Amino acid sequence: MFRNYLKIAWRNLFKNKLYSLVNIGGLTIGIAACILIGLYVSNELSYDRFNKNASRLVRATTEYTVNGTKHEIGTTASMEGPRFAAAFPQIESYVRIRNRDPYVVRYGEKTFVEPKFYFADSTFFTMFSFPLIEGDARTALDAPGKIVISQSMERKYFGDSRALGKLLLVSGTKSYVVSGVAIDAPINSQIKFNFIASYASLTDANSPNWEVEIYTTYFLLHDQKDIPGLEKNIAAYVKVQKDVVLTGNDYLIYHLEPLTRVHLYSALSGLEPNGNITYIYILISIALLILCIACVNYTNLATAKSVTRTSEIGIRKVLGSAKWQLFVQFIGESVLLNFIAFILAIVLAIFILPLFDHSINWLNDL
């Protein structure tokens, strides 16, 4: 019986080609748009949640005034990381990351200008979940002259050979030994690196006078509930430090932003361009609106088409068809039409996805 209903539904679709084309086309475009928007929104909402310590990681930001002018930045001075970690038991660990200008990296005859060249403390790979396929996460950045490269950089410079233990010449002056190879950072990470050199390799890295505020500092807390209390303790701590010189009504305070909220909720720039939660709400509204329009269009066409099928319904009743049989037939036709539209929408979304990704990346680079 159901096979017969399916045949009738299929024949009706081909019999009313224009009606089927308009209905299927409208639903296909609407569903495909919703799929693409859903994929983008899902990616934005998942930022940095792949880290096993995501709930306990925070970024330190700086707010200060100079002659009454307020400044807010997403970085700190070099010594704030170790200073706060030593002063507050709520902090389990810290890492400082410095994003330098592109470096010229050379291996043998291969020379490239490389962006995403960072310096970081030895705790980087134990705090964040960037697995190493070569090397030890605990010791990969524990001494000067060590560097961890991404898997794509290993293929770029060393081909099929292992990179571990080999030397890279950076800026034509300093050699770094490859101490680890990390899996490429996920697309939903605010830290995307090609090279991570040890923080100890920086000139005067441990000098207490090196206080330029260009370091992105992250703390690993014992408990995420410690954030509000820790912010207050840090504010009180800074006020009594002798090396903090403030005049008049000027002030200096530090804020702690949960890692999973930085990308969408922070107004301060970081290692990667931020998103905006407002845009996410707008996109969700647009997706729902597109889907509603497609559904209304389908409903209107189906209602208009039903007028022309009254004679068919009458004949079927005369021949003994029950109400539930008519219901199953018409519902079956709707299910078949929507199923075809859904499959076509998935195919369309797959074909459009590369162009969609390119457009999103282009907008992010603006």
mmCIF file of C-alpha atoms in Angstrom:
data_model
loop_
_atom_site.group_PDB
_atom_site.id
_atom_site.type_symbol
_atom_site.label_atom_id
_atom_site.label_comp_id
_atom_site.label_asym_id
_atom_site.label_seq_id
_atom_site.Cartn_x
_atom_site.Cartn_y
_atom_site.Cartn_z
ATOM 1 C CA MET A 1 0.000 0.000 0.000
ATOM 2 C CA PHE A 2 2.695 2.453 1.008
ATOM 3 C CA ARG A 3 4.595 1.576 -2.128
ATOM 4 C CA ASN A 4 1.521 2.563 -4.125
ATOM 5 C CA TYR A 5 1.295 5.885 -2.272
ATOM 6 C CA LEU A 6 4.934 6.535 -3.072
ATOM 7 C CA LYS A 7 4.370 5.869 -6.775
ATOM 8 C CA ILE A 8 1.386 8.236 -6.848
ATOM 9 C CA ALA A 9 3.363 10.958 -5.047
ATOM 10 C CA TRP A 10 6.264 10.563 -7.463
ATOM 11 C CA ARG A 11 3.952 10.744 -10.492
ATOM 12 C CA ASN A 12 2.249 13.873 -9.129
ATOM 13 C CA LEU A 13 5.624 15.597 -8.753
ATOM 14 C CA PHE A 14 6.445 14.945 -12.404
ATOM 15 C CA LYS A 15 2.936 15.752 -13.570
ATOM 16 C CA ASN A 16 3.107 19.221 -11.978
ATOM 17 C CA LYS A 17 6.654 20.126 -12.947
ATOM 18 C CA LEU A 18 6.442 23.893 -12.423
ATOM 19 C CA TYR A 19 4.762 23.521 -9.036
ATOM 20 C CA SER A 20 7.348 20.941 -7.934
ATOM 21 C CA LEU A 21 10.267 22.998 -9.243
ATOM 22 C CA VAL A 22 9.200 26.183 -7.457
ATOM 23 C CA ASN A 23 8.443 24.367 -4.209
ATOM 24 C CA ILE A 24 11.581 22.249 -4.178
ATOM 25 C CA GLY A 25 13.746 25.179 -5.313
ATOM 26 C CA GLY A 26 12.445 27.483 -2.587
ATOM 27 C CA LEU A 27 12.873 24.892 0.164
ATOM 28 C CA THR A 28 16.314 23.884 -1.132
ATOM 29 C CA ILE A 29 17.650 27.437 -1.072
ATOM 30 C CA GLY A 30 16.103 28.143 2.340
ATOM 31 C CA ILE A 31 17.426 24.963 3.950
ATOM 32 C CA ALA A 32 20.884 25.376 2.350
ATOM 33 C CA ALA A 33 21.128 28.946 3.691
ATOM 34 C CA CYS A 34 20.160 27.716 7.159
ATOM 35 C CA ILE A 35 22.768 24.929 7.000
ATOM 36 C CA LEU A 36 25.558 27.343 6.056
ATOM 37 C CA ILE A 37 24.575 29.878 8.701
ATOM 38 C CA GLY A 38 24.225 27.069 11.250
ATOM 39 C CA LEU A 39 27.725 25.784 10.488
ATOM 40 C CA TYR A 40 29.193 29.267 10.896
ATOM 41 C CA VAL A 41 27.313 29.943 14.142
ATOM 42 C CA SER A 42 28.268 26.531 15.532
ATOM 43 C CA ASN A 43 31.934 27.209 14.761
ATOM 44 C CA GLU A 44 31.827 30.653 16.406
ATOM 45 C CA LEU A 45 30.125 29.335 19.552
ATOM 46 C CA SER A 46 32.647 26.477 19.853
ATOM 47 C CA TYR A 47 35.721 28.745 19.897
ATOM 48 C CA ASP A 48 38.452 27.428 22.242
ATOM 49 C CA ARG A 49 36.157 24.841 23.833
ATOM 50 C CA PHE A 50 38.359 22.028 22.519
ATOM 51 C CA ASN A 51 40.852 22.850 25.289
ATOM 52 C CA LYS A 52 40.504 20.383 28.162
ATOM 53 C CA ASN A 53 41.161 23.258 30.600
ATOM 54 C CA ALA A 54 38.865 25.710 28.776
ATOM 55 C CA SER A 55 36.641 26.349 31.792
ATOM 56 C CA ARG A 56 39.636 27.285 33.989
ATOM 57 C CA LEU A 57 41.619 29.389 31.524
ATOM 58 C CA VAL A 58 41.402 33.193 31.585
ATOM 59 C CA ARG A 59 43.059 36.013 29.678
ATOM 60 C CA ALA A 60 44.427 38.966 31.619
ATOM 61 C CA THR A 61 43.658 42.434 30.215
ATOM 62 C CA THR A 62 44.831 45.857 31.329
ATOM 63 C CA GLU A 63 42.800 48.983 32.015
ATOM 64 C CA TYR A 64 44.575 52.200 32.969
ATOM 65 C CA THR A 65 44.418 55.965 32.685
ATOM 66 C CA VAL A 66 47.135 58.470 31.805
ATOM 67 C CA ASN A 67 46.333 62.092 32.557
ATOM 68 C CA GLY A 68 42.674 61.176 32.753
ATOM 69 C CA THR A 69 42.614 59.349 29.383
ATOM 70 C CA LYS A 70 41.324 55.791 29.665
ATOM 71 C CA HIS A 71 43.067 52.913 27.843
ATOM 72 C CA GLU A 72 42.054 49.248 27.605
ATOM 73 C CA ILE A 73 44.282 46.601 26.018
ATOM 74 C CA GLY A 74 44.197 42.826 25.788
ATOM 75 C CA THR A 75 47.819 42.434 26.900
ATOM 76 C CA THR A 76 49.927 42.872 30.033
ATOM 77 C CA ALA A 77 53.492 43.644 30.960
ATOM 78 C CA SER A 78 56.041 40.820 30.899
ATOM 79 C CA MET A 79 56.309 40.212 34.642
ATOM 80 C CA GLU A 80 52.620 40.217 35.523
ATOM 81 C CA GLY A 81 52.285 36.518 34.771
ATOM 82 C CA PRO A 82 54.940 35.226 37.200
ATOM 83 C CA ARG A 83 54.199 37.998 39.708
ATOM 84 C CA PHE A 84 50.488 37.175 40.034
ATOM 85 C CA ALA A 85 51.081 33.420 39.952
ATOM 86 C CA ALA A 86 53.469 33.740 42.901
ATOM 87 C CA ALA A 87 51.171 36.046 44.868
ATOM 88 C CA PHE A 88 47.806 34.294 44.488
ATOM 89 C CA PRO A 89 47.195 30.616 45.300
ATOM 90 C CA GLN A 90 44.093 30.580 43.049
ATOM 91 C CA ILE A 91 46.441 30.564 40.025
ATOM 92 C CA GLU A 92 47.769 27.139 39.094
ATOM 93 C CA SER A 93 49.924 28.200 36.142
ATOM 94 C CA TYR A 94 50.466 30.968 33.606
ATOM 95 C CA VAL A 95 51.759 31.470 30.091
ATOM 96 C CA ARG A 96 52.915 34.601 28.318
ATOM 97 C CA ILE A 97 52.669 34.772 24.526
ATOM 98 C CA ARG A 98 54.367 37.363 22.388
ATOM 99 C CA ASN A 99 53.307 37.818 18.783
ATOM 100 C CA ARG A 100 56.297 39.134 16.849
ATOM 101 C CA ASP A 101 56.476 40.529 13.322
ATOM 102 C CA PRO A 102 56.923 37.939 10.531
ATOM 103 C CA TYR A 103 60.312 36.263 10.636
ATOM 104 C CA VAL A 104 62.492 34.943 7.827
ATOM 105 C CA VAL A 105 62.926 31.219 8.482
ATOM 106 C CA ARG A 106 65.491 29.131 6.639
ATOM 107 C CA TYR A 107 66.304 25.454 6.404
ATOM 108 C CA GLY A 108 68.867 24.452 3.818
ATOM 109 C CA GLU A 109 67.848 26.051 0.540
ATOM 110 C CA LYS A 110 64.287 26.749 1.696
ATOM 111 C CA THR A 111 63.625 30.293 2.895
ATOM 112 C CA PHE A 112 60.226 31.751 3.703
ATOM 113 C CA VAL A 113 58.807 34.813 5.428
ATOM 114 C CA GLU A 114 56.637 33.324 8.165
ATOM 115 C CA PRO A 115 53.701 34.987 9.968
ATOM 116 C CA LYS A 116 52.202 33.563 13.167
ATOM 117 C CA PHE A 117 55.625 33.297 14.796
ATOM 118 C CA TYR A 118 55.079 33.363 18.572
ATOM 119 C CA PHE A 119 57.172 33.156 21.715
ATOM 120 C CA ALA A 120 55.658 31.420 24.741
ATOM 121 C CA ASP A 121 56.502 30.080 28.181
ATOM 122 C CA SER A 122 57.279 26.392 28.691
ATOM 123 C CA THR A 123 53.767 25.850 30.115
ATOM 124 C CA PHE A 124 52.089 26.567 26.771
ATOM 125 C CA PHE A 125 51.516 22.968 25.700
ATOM 126 C CA THR A 126 50.440 21.785 29.151
ATOM 127 C CA MET A 127 47.880 24.569 29.592
ATOM 128 C CA PHE A 128 46.433 24.435 26.081
ATOM 129 C CA SER A 129 45.320 21.332 24.194
ATOM 130 C CA PHE A 130 47.611 21.413 21.162
ATOM 131 C CA PRO A 131 48.863 17.792 20.996
ATOM 132 C CA LEU A 132 52.455 17.163 19.965
ATOM 133 C CA ILE A 133 53.044 14.363 17.481
ATOM 134 C CA GLU A 134 56.784 14.692 18.093
ATOM 135 C CA GLY A 135 58.519 15.875 21.272
ATOM 136 C CA ASP A 136 57.533 16.238 24.925
ATOM 137 C CA ALA A 137 54.960 18.900 25.832
ATOM 138 C CA ARG A 138 56.575 19.487 29.251
ATOM 139 C CA THR A 139 60.095 20.174 27.951
ATOM 140 C CA ALA A 140 59.544 21.414 24.388
ATOM 141 C CA LEU A 141 59.935 25.104 25.382
ATOM 142 C CA ASP A 142 61.921 24.885 28.611
ATOM 143 C CA ALA A 143 65.210 26.371 27.373
ATOM 144 C CA PRO A 144 66.548 29.064 25.001
ATOM 145 C CA GLY A 145 66.893 28.102 21.364
ATOM 146 C CA LYS A 146 63.985 25.652 21.306
ATOM 147 C CA ILE A 147 61.092 25.873 18.873
ATOM 148 C CA VAL A 148 57.912 23.903 18.185
ATOM 149 C CA ILE A 149 56.499 23.952 14.660
ATOM 150 C CA SER A 150 53.111 22.972 13.307
ATOM 151 C CA GLN A 151 52.560 19.825 11.280
ATOM 152 C CA SER A 152 52.024 21.837 8.101
ATOM 153 C CA MET A 153 55.354 23.630 8.657
ATOM 154 C CA GLU A 154 57.096 20.275 9.064
ATOM 155 C CA ARG A 155 55.826 19.207 5.646
ATOM 156 C CA LYS A 156 56.745 22.596 4.183
ATOM 157 C CA TYR A 157 60.355 22.580 5.339
ATOM 158 C CA PHE A 158 61.229 18.901 5.791
ATOM 159 C CA GLY A 159 58.913 17.022 3.453
ATOM 160 C CA ASP A 160 58.546 13.418 4.579
ATOM 161 C CA SER A 161 61.528 13.640 6.963
ATOM 162 C CA ARG A 162 61.155 14.091 10.713
ATOM 163 C CA ALA A 163 61.814 17.613 11.950
ATOM 164 C CA LEU A 164 62.692 16.776 15.545
ATOM 165 C CA GLY A 165 66.261 17.792 16.434
ATOM 166 C CA LYS A 166 66.925 19.719 13.226
ATOM 167 C CA LEU A 167 68.022 23.361 13.140
ATOM 168 C CA LEU A 168 66.114 26.318 11.715
ATOM 169 C CA LEU A 169 67.847 29.626 11.051
ATOM 170 C CA VAL A 170 65.602 32.543 12.049
ATOM 171 C CA SER A 171 66.202 36.083 10.736
ATOM 172 C CA GLY A 172 69.599 34.973 9.555
ATOM 173 C CA THR A 173 71.138 35.344 13.008
ATOM 174 C CA LYS A 174 69.806 32.764 15.464
ATOM 175 C CA SER A 175 69.460 29.007 15.242
ATOM 176 C CA TYR A 176 66.570 27.137 16.860
ATOM 177 C CA VAL A 177 66.429 23.403 17.362
ATOM 178 C CA VAL A 178 63.051 21.833 16.595
ATOM 179 C CA SER A 179 61.964 20.366 19.922
ATOM 180 C CA GLY A 180 58.420 19.406 18.937
ATOM 181 C CA VAL A 181 55.865 19.172 16.162
ATOM 182 C CA ALA A 182 52.267 20.077 17.000
ATOM 183 C CA ILE A 183 49.060 19.257 15.206
ATOM 184 C CA ASP A 184 47.820 22.319 13.317
ATOM 185 C CA ALA A 185 45.674 24.555 15.511
ATOM 186 C CA PRO A 186 41.928 24.063 14.972
ATOM 187 C CA ILE A 187 40.030 26.694 13.016
ATOM 188 C CA ASN A 188 37.996 27.509 16.155
ATOM 189 C CA SER A 189 41.054 28.564 18.157
ATOM 190 C CA GLN A 190 42.068 32.134 18.962
ATOM 191 C CA ILE A 191 45.681 30.933 19.022
ATOM 192 C CA LYS A 192 46.741 29.827 15.561
ATOM 193 C CA PHE A 193 50.489 29.380 15.259
ATOM 194 C CA ASN A 194 53.040 28.165 12.763
ATOM 195 C CA PHE A 195 56.007 28.490 15.111
ATOM 196 C CA ILE A 196 56.219 28.676 18.907
ATOM 197 C CA ALA A 197 59.704 29.577 20.158
ATOM 198 C CA SER A 198 60.641 29.391 23.823
ATOM 199 C CA TYR A 199 60.043 32.552 25.835
ATOM 200 C CA ALA A 200 63.538 32.198 27.290
ATOM 201 C CA SER A 201 64.915 32.833 23.788
ATOM 202 C CA LEU A 202 63.807 36.464 23.943
ATOM 203 C CA THR A 203 66.469 39.015 24.821
ATOM 204 C CA ASP A 204 66.263 39.987 28.511
ATOM 205 C CA ALA A 205 63.190 37.785 28.887
ATOM 206 C CA ASN A 206 63.594 37.541 32.648
ATOM 207 C CA SER A 207 64.536 41.146 33.309
ATOM 208 C CA PRO A 208 62.189 42.749 35.879
ATOM 209 C CA ASN A 209 62.551 46.035 34.005
ATOM 210 C CA TRP A 210 61.139 44.624 30.801
ATOM 211 C CA GLU A 211 57.654 45.985 31.377
ATOM 212 C CA VAL A 212 56.394 46.794 27.891
ATOM 213 C CA GLU A 213 52.751 45.741 27.742
ATOM 214 C CA ILE A 214 52.830 43.551 24.634
ATOM 215 C CA TYR A 215 52.350 40.107 26.139
ATOM 216 C CA THR A 216 49.124 38.141 25.930
ATOM 217 C CA THR A 217 48.938 36.503 29.350
ATOM 218 C CA TYR A 218 46.753 33.534 30.240
ATOM 219 C CA PHE A 219 46.222 32.045 33.691
ATOM 220 C CA LEU A 220 45.104 28.539 34.569
ATOM 221 C CA LEU A 221 42.979 28.747 37.710
ATOM 222 C CA HIS A 222 42.237 25.962 40.157
ATOM 223 C CA ASP A 223 38.540 26.815 39.938
ATOM 224 C CA GLN A 224 36.660 29.055 37.496
ATOM 225 C CA LYS A 225 34.586 30.367 40.432
ATOM 226 C CA ASP A 226 37.733 32.145 41.662
ATOM 227 C CA ILE A 227 37.583 34.799 38.898
ATOM 228 C CA PRO A 228 35.594 37.567 40.689
ATOM 229 C CA GLY A 229 37.502 37.221 43.966
ATOM 230 C CA LEU A 230 40.860 37.013 42.196
ATOM 231 C CA GLU A 231 40.174 40.225 40.252
ATOM 232 C CA LYS A 232 39.512 42.060 43.525
ATOM 233 C CA ASN A 233 42.665 40.630 45.114
ATOM 234 C CA ILE A 234 44.766 41.656 42.112
ATOM 235 C CA ALA A 235 43.357 45.220 42.254
ATOM 236 C CA ALA A 236 44.284 45.478 45.943
ATOM 237 C CA TYR A 237 47.705 43.962 45.261
ATOM 238 C CA VAL A 238 48.535 46.445 42.482
ATOM 239 C CA LYS A 239 47.699 49.421 44.705
ATOM 240 C CA VAL A 240 50.447 48.556 47.187
ATOM 241 C CA GLN A 241 53.177 47.780 44.640
ATOM 242 C CA LYS A 242 55.987 50.305 44.784
ATOM 243 C CA ASP A 243 56.862 49.948 41.094
ATOM 244 C CA VAL A 244 53.364 51.122 40.048
ATOM 245 C CA VAL A 245 53.555 54.918 39.851
ATOM 246 C CA LEU A 246 50.195 56.666 39.516
ATOM 247 C CA THR A 247 49.450 60.363 39.732
ATOM 248 C CA GLY A 248 46.239 62.255 40.432
ATOM 249 C CA ASN A 249 43.151 60.222 39.602
ATOM 250 C CA ASP A 250 44.994 57.798 37.332
ATOM 251 C CA TYR A 251 44.549 54.092 38.030
ATOM 252 C CA LEU A 252 45.731 50.664 36.855
ATOM 253 C CA ILE A 253 43.578 47.535 37.127
ATOM 254 C CA TYR A 254 43.568 44.098 35.554
ATOM 255 C CA HIS A 255 40.575 42.118 34.356
ATOM 256 C CA LEU A 256 40.257 38.371 33.789
ATOM 257 C CA GLU A 257 38.289 37.193 30.760
ATOM 258 C CA PRO A 258 37.218 33.517 30.585
ATOM 259 C CA LEU A 259 38.882 31.932 27.566
ATOM 260 C CA THR A 260 35.597 30.721 26.061
ATOM 261 C CA ARG A 261 34.137 34.258 26.110
ATOM 262 C CA VAL A 262 37.095 36.131 24.618
ATOM 263 C CA HIS A 263 36.274 35.510 20.959
ATOM 264 C CA LEU A 264 32.639 36.627 21.000
ATOM 265 C CA TYR A 265 32.308 38.861 24.047
ATOM 266 C CA SER A 266 35.598 40.763 24.335
ATOM 267 C CA ALA A 267 36.000 44.201 22.784
ATOM 268 C CA LEU A 268 39.792 43.952 23.046
ATOM 269 C CA SER A 269 41.902 42.559 20.230
ATOM 270 C CA GLY A 270 44.048 39.500 20.780
ATOM 271 C CA LEU A 271 46.167 37.059 18.825
ATOM 272 C CA GLU A 272 43.317 36.555 16.334
ATOM 273 C CA PRO A 273 40.469 38.861 15.245
ATOM 274 C CA ASN A 274 37.475 38.639 17.567
ATOM 275 C CA GLY A 275 33.916 37.861 16.583
ATOM 276 C CA ASN A 276 30.822 39.502 18.009
ATOM 277 C CA ILE A 277 27.924 37.804 19.770
ATOM 278 C CA THR A 278 25.543 40.445 18.352
ATOM 279 C CA TYR A 279 26.323 39.254 14.817
ATOM 280 C CA ILE A 280 25.594 35.687 15.910
ATOM 281 C CA TYR A 281 22.122 36.688 17.109
ATOM 282 C CA ILE A 282 21.535 38.575 13.847
ATOM 283 C CA LEU A 283 22.593 35.578 11.750
ATOM 284 C CA ILE A 284 20.359 33.221 13.734
ATOM 285 C CA SER A 285 17.434 35.622 13.176
ATOM 286 C CA ILE A 286 18.212 35.771 9.450
ATOM 287 C CA ALA A 287 18.333 31.964 9.230
ATOM 288 C CA LEU A 288 14.975 31.634 10.973
ATOM 289 C CA LEU A 289 13.476 34.340 8.751
ATOM 290 C CA ILE A 290 14.714 32.604 5.575
ATOM 291 C CA LEU A 291 13.294 29.287 6.772
ATOM 292 C CA CYS A 292 9.951 30.922 7.636
ATOM 293 C CA ILE A 293 9.743 32.526 4.189
ATOM 294 C CA ALA A 294 10.470 29.170 2.534
ATOM 295 C CA CYS A 295 7.820 27.464 4.669
ATOM 296 C CA VAL A 296 5.214 30.170 3.993
ATOM 297 C CA ASN A 297 5.970 29.958 0.275
ATOM 298 C CA TYR A 298 5.525 26.179 0.381
ATOM 299 C CA THR A 299 2.281 26.454 2.357
ATOM 300 C CA ASN A 300 0.800 29.024 -0.016
ATOM 301 C CA LEU A 301 1.619 26.960 -3.080
ATOM 302 C CA ALA A 302 0.302 23.789 -1.472
ATOM 303 C CA THR A 303 -2.953 25.547 -0.513
ATOM 304 C CA ALA A 304 -3.406 26.937 -4.020
ATOM 305 C CA LYS A 305 -2.704 23.510 -5.516
ATOM 306 C CA SER A 306 -5.236 21.796 -3.252
ATOM 307 C CA VAL A 307 -8.085 23.672 -5.010
ATOM 308 C CA THR A 308 -7.316 21.839 -8.264
ATOM 309 C CA ARG A 309 -7.365 18.430 -6.584
ATOM 310 C CA THR A 310 -10.900 18.470 -5.177
ATOM 311 C CA SER A 311 -12.183 16.345 -8.046
ATOM 312 C CA GLU A 312 -9.442 13.774 -7.414
ATOM 313 C CA ILE A 313 -10.420 13.597 -3.739
ATOM 314 C CA GLY A 314 -14.087 13.160 -4.659
ATOM 315 C CA ILE A 315 -13.374 10.303 -7.063
ATOM 316 C CA ARG A 316 -11.228 8.524 -4.460
ATOM 317 C CA LYS A 317 -13.982 8.811 -1.877
ATOM 318 C CA VAL A 318 -16.513 7.372 -4.316
ATOM 319 C CA LEU A 319 -14.148 4.455 -4.956
ATOM 320 C CA GLY A 320 -14.035 3.730 -1.237
ATOM 321 C CA SER A 321 -10.918 5.548 0.038
ATOM 322 C CA ALA A 322 -11.019 6.299 3.767
ATOM 323 C CA LYS A 323 -10.042 9.638 5.254
ATOM 324 C CA TRP A 324 -6.853 8.237 6.758
ATOM 325 C CA GLN A 325 -5.827 6.883 3.349
ATOM 326 C CA LEU A 326 -6.244 10.312 1.772
ATOM 327 C CA PHE A 327 -4.346 11.846 4.682
ATOM 328 C CA VAL A 328 -1.448 9.398 4.256
ATOM 329 C CA GLN A 329 -1.323 10.057 0.523
ATOM 330 C CA PHE A 330 -1.098 13.841 0.805
ATOM 331 C CA ILE A 331 1.268 13.741 3.750
ATOM 332 C CA GLY A 332 3.413 11.276 1.820
ATOM 333 C CA GLU A 333 3.634 13.683 -1.105
ATOM 334 C CA SER A 334 4.694 16.503 1.243
ATOM 335 C CA VAL A 335 7.291 14.292 2.934
ATOM 336 C CA LEU A 336 8.717 13.193 -0.415
ATOM 337 C CA LEU A 337 8.938 16.769 -1.677
ATOM 338 C CA ASN A 338 10.604 17.990 1.519
ATOM 339 C CA PHE A 339 12.995 15.029 1.548
ATOM 340 C CA ILE A 340 14.123 15.822 -1.998
ATOM 341 C CA ALA A 341 14.573 19.487 -1.064
ATOM 342 C CA PHE A 342 16.602 18.516 2.028
ATOM 343 C CA ILE A 343 18.957 16.255 0.041
ATOM 344 C CA LEU A 344 19.445 18.917 -2.626
ATOM 345 C CA ALA A 345 20.067 21.531 0.101
ATOM 346 C CA ILE A 346 22.874 19.414 1.576
ATOM 347 C CA VAL A 347 24.456 19.006 -1.864
ATOM 348 C CA LEU A 348 24.120 22.730 -2.563
ATOM 349 C CA ALA A 349 25.626 23.615 0.824
ATOM 350 C CA ILE A 350 28.610 21.313 0.174
ATOM 351 C CA PHE A 351 29.299 23.011 -3.161
ATOM 352 C CA ILE A 352 28.893 26.534 -1.774
ATOM 353 C CA LEU A 353 30.840 25.900 1.454
ATOM 354 C CA PRO A 354 34.350 26.669 0.026
ATOM 355 C CA LEU A 355 33.120 29.998 -1.396
ATOM 356 C CA PHE A 356 31.303 30.707 1.872
ATOM 357 C CA ASP A 357 34.481 30.035 3.893
ATOM 358 C CA HIS A 358 36.514 32.242 1.564
ATOM 359 C CA SER A 359 34.021 35.082 1.965
ATOM 360 C CA ILE A 360 34.051 34.773 5.777
ATOM 361 C CA ASN A 361 37.869 34.780 5.857
ATOM 362 C CA TRP A 362 37.936 37.821 3.582
ATOM 363 C CA LEU A 363 35.543 39.700 5.859
ATOM 364 C CA ASN A 364 37.628 38.769 8.930
ATOM 365 C CA ASP A 365 40.755 40.152 7.271
ATOM 366 C CA LEU A 366 39.150 43.565 6.631
#
